[in-house]
GROMACS .gro file of C-alpha atoms in nm:
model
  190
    1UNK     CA    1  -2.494  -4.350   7.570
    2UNK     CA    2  -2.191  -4.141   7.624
    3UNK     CA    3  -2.041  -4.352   7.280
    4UNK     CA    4  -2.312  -4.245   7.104
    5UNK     CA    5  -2.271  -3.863   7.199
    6UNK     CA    6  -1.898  -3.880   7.126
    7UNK     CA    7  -1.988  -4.061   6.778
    8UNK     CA    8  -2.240  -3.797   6.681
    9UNK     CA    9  -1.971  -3.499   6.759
   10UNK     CA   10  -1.722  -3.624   6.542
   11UNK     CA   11  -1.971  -3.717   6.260
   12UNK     CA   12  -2.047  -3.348   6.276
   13UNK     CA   13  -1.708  -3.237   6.341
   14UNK     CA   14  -1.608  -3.446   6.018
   15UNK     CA   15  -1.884  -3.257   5.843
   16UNK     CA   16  -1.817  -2.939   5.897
   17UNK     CA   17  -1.424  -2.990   5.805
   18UNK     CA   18  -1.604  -3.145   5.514
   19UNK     CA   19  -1.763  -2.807   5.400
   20UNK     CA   20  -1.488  -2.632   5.484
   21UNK     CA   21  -1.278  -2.861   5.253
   22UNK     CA   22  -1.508  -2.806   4.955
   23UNK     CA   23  -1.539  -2.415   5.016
   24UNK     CA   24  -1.148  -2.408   5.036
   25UNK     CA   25  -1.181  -2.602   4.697
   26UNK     CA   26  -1.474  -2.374   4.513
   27UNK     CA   27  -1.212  -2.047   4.636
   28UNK     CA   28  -0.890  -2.256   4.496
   29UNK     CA   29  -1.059  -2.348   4.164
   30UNK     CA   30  -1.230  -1.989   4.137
   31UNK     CA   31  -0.852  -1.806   4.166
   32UNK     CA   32  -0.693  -2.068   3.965
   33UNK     CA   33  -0.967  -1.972   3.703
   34UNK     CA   34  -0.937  -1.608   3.755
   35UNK     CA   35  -0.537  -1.647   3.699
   36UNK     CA   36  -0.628  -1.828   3.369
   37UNK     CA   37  -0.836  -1.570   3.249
   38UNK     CA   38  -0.560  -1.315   3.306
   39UNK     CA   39  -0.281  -1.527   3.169
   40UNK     CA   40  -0.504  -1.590   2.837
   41UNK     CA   41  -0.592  -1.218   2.793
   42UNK     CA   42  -0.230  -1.145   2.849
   43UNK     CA   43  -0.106  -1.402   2.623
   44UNK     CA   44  -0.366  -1.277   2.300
   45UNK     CA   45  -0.190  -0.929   2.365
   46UNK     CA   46   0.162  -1.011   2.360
   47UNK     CA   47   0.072  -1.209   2.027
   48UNK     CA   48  -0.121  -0.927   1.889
   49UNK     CA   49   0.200  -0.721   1.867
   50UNK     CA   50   0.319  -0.922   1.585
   51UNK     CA   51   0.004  -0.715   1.408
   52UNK     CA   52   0.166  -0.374   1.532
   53UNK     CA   53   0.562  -0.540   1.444
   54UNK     CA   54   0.451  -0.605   1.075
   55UNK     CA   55   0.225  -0.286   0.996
   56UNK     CA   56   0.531  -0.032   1.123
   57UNK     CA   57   0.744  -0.248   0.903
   58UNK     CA   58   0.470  -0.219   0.588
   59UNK     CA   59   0.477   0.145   0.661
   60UNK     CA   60   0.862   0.157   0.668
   61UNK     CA   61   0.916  -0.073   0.365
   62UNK     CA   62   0.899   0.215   0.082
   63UNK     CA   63   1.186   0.397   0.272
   64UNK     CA   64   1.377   0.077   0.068
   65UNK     CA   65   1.293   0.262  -0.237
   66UNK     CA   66   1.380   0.614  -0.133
   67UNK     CA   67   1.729   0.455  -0.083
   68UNK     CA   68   1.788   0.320  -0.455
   69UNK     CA   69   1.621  -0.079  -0.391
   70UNK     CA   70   1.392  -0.202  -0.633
   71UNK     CA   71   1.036  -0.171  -0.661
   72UNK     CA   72   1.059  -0.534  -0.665
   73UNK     CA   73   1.197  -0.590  -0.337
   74UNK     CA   74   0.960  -0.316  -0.161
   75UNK     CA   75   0.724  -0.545  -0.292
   76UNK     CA   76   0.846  -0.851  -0.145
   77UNK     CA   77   0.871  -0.657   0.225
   78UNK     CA   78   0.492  -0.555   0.182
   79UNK     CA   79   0.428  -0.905   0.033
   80UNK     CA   80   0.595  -1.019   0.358
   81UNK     CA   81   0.456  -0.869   0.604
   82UNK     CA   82   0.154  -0.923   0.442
   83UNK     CA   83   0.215  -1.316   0.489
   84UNK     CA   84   0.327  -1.259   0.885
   85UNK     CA   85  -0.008  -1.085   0.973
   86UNK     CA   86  -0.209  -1.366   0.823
   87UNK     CA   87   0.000  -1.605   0.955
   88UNK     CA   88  -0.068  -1.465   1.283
   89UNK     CA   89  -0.442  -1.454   1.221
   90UNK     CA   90  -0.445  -1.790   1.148
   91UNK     CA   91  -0.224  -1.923   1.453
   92UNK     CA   92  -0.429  -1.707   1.705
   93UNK     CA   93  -0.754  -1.831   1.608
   94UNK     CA   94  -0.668  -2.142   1.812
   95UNK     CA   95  -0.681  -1.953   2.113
   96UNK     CA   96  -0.929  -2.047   2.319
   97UNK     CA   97  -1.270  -1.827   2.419
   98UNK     CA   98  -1.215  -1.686   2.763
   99UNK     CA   99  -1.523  -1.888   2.878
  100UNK     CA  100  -1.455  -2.213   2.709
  101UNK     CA  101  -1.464  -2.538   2.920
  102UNK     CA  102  -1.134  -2.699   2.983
  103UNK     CA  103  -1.115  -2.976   2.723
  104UNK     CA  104  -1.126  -2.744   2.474
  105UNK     CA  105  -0.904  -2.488   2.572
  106UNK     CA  106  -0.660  -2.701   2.654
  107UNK     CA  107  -0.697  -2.833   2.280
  108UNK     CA  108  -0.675  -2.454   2.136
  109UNK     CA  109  -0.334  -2.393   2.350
  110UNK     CA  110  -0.230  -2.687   2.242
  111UNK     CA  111  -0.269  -2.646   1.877
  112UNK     CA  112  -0.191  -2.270   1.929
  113UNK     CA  113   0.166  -2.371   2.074
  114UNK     CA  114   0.195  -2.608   1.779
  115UNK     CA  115   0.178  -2.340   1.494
  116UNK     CA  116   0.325  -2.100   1.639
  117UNK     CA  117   0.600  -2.321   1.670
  118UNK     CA  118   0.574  -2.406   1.304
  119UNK     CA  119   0.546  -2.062   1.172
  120UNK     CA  120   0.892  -1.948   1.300
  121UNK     CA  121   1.001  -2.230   1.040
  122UNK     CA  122   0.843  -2.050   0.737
  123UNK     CA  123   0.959  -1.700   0.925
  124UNK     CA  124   1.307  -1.807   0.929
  125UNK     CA  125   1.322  -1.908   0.574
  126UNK     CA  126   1.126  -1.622   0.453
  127UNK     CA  127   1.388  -1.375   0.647
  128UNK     CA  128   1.687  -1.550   0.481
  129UNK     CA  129   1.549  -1.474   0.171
  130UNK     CA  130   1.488  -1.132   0.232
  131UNK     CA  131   1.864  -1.059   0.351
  132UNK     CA  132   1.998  -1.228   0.079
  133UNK     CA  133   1.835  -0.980  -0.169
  134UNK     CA  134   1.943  -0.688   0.067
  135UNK     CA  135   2.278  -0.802  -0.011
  136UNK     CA  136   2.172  -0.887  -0.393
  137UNK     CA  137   2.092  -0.511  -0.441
  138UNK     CA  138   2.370  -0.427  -0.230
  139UNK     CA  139   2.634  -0.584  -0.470
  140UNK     CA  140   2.435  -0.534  -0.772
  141UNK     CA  141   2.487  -0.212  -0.752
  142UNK     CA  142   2.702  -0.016  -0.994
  143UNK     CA  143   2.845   0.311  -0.809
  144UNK     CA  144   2.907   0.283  -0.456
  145UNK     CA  145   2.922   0.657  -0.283
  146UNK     CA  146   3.005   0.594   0.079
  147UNK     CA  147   2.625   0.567   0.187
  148UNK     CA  148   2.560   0.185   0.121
  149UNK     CA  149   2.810   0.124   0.447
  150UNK     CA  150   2.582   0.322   0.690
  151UNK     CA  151   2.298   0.158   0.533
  152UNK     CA  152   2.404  -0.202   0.554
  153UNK     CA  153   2.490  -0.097   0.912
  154UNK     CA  154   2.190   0.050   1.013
  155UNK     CA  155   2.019  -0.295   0.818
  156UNK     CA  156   2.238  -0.518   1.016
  157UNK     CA  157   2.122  -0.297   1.312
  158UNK     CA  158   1.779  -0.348   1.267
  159UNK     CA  159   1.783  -0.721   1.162
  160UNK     CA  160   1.906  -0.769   1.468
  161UNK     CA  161   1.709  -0.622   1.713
  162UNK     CA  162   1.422  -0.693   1.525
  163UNK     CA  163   1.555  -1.088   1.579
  164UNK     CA  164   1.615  -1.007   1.915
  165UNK     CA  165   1.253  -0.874   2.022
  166UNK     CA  166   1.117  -1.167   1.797
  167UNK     CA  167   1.305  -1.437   1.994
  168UNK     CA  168   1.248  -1.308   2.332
  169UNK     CA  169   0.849  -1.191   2.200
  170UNK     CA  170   0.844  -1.598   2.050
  171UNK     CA  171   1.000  -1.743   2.387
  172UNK     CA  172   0.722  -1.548   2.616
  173UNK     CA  173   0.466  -1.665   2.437
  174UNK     CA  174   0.558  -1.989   2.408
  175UNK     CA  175   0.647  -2.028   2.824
  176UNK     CA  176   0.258  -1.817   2.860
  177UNK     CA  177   0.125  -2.108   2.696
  178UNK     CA  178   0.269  -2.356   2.881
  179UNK     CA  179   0.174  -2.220   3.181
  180UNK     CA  180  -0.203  -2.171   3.091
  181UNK     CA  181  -0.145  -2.512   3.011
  182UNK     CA  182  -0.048  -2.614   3.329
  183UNK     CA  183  -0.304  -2.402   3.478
  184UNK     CA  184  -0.573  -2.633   3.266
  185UNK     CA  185  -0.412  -2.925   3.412
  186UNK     CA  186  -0.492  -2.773   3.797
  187UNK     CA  187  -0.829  -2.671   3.705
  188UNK     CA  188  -0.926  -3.000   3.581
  189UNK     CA  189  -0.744  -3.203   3.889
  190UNK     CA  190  -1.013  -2.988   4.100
   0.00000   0.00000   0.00000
């Protein structure tokens, strides 16, 4: 008799640890979700700025002309910039809905990493190109009056903060991803 008793109190003591176990779990996957949520919103605005980057650069581009470039190459900036804001509409759209079940948000971060990867290629490339006709219509130039030092300067200045903030903008984004990504991982193991 006294067996049975001590059975029966640790069937319910097993029990209750048991529910206390799964509400520890429901609390666990409910934060973890909850930290995803804020990661994901956190990651679409640090890769929105590349929309604010490229329209103050479309709105500084005919200051090119002001200073003697060509129409031509003002054109190219806005042409440019132009590209890098599609570009950026394209590679965001793989970013998941906040609400979307794991499987395929784990697919959107994935493919979201994976162009944004690819499109610093085609940035790279693209920003070669438009330094080498900076210092096209730098040379090309006939008269030189003391001003196209400061400029190339103040161009070398800004290429290189503006490759600074891209890099460390393109390496946060990149580790946000992968950590949403791991976050998918936890959520699922739940």
């Amino acid at each position: 008799m006294e067996n049975n008793d001590t059975l029966t109190q640790m069937r319910s003591q097993m029990q209750a640890l048991r529910d206390k176990l799964e509400s520890q779990k429901i609390i666990s996957s409910e934060l973890l979700k909850k930290s995803y949520r804020s990661g994901l919103s956190s990651l679409r605005a640090k890769s929105n700025q590349t929309y604010v980057f490229a329209a103050i650069a479309m709105l500084c581009a005919p200051s090119f002309y002001k200073t003697g470039f060509s129409i031509w190459f003002v054109c190219l900036t806005e042409v440019m910039m132009i590209v890098c804001i599609i570009a950026t509409a394209l590679t965001n759209r793989h970013l998941p809905d906040m609400n979307s079940d794991l499987v395929s948000a784990a697919e959107g971060l994935s493919k979201f990493k994976m162009k944004y990867v690819d499109w610093l290629k085609y940035g790279i490339i693209m920003m070669l190109f438009w330094i080498g006709w900076i210092i096209g219509e730098i040379i090309g130039r006939e008269s030189f009056d003391g001003k196209e030092i400061f400029f190339i300067c103040g161009a070398a200045a800004g290429i290189t903060a503006g490759a600074v903030v891209g890099f460390r903008l393109r390496r946060k984004i990149i580790q946000s991803t992968e950590e949403l990504l791991e976050q998918l991982r936890s959520l699922r193991d739940i």
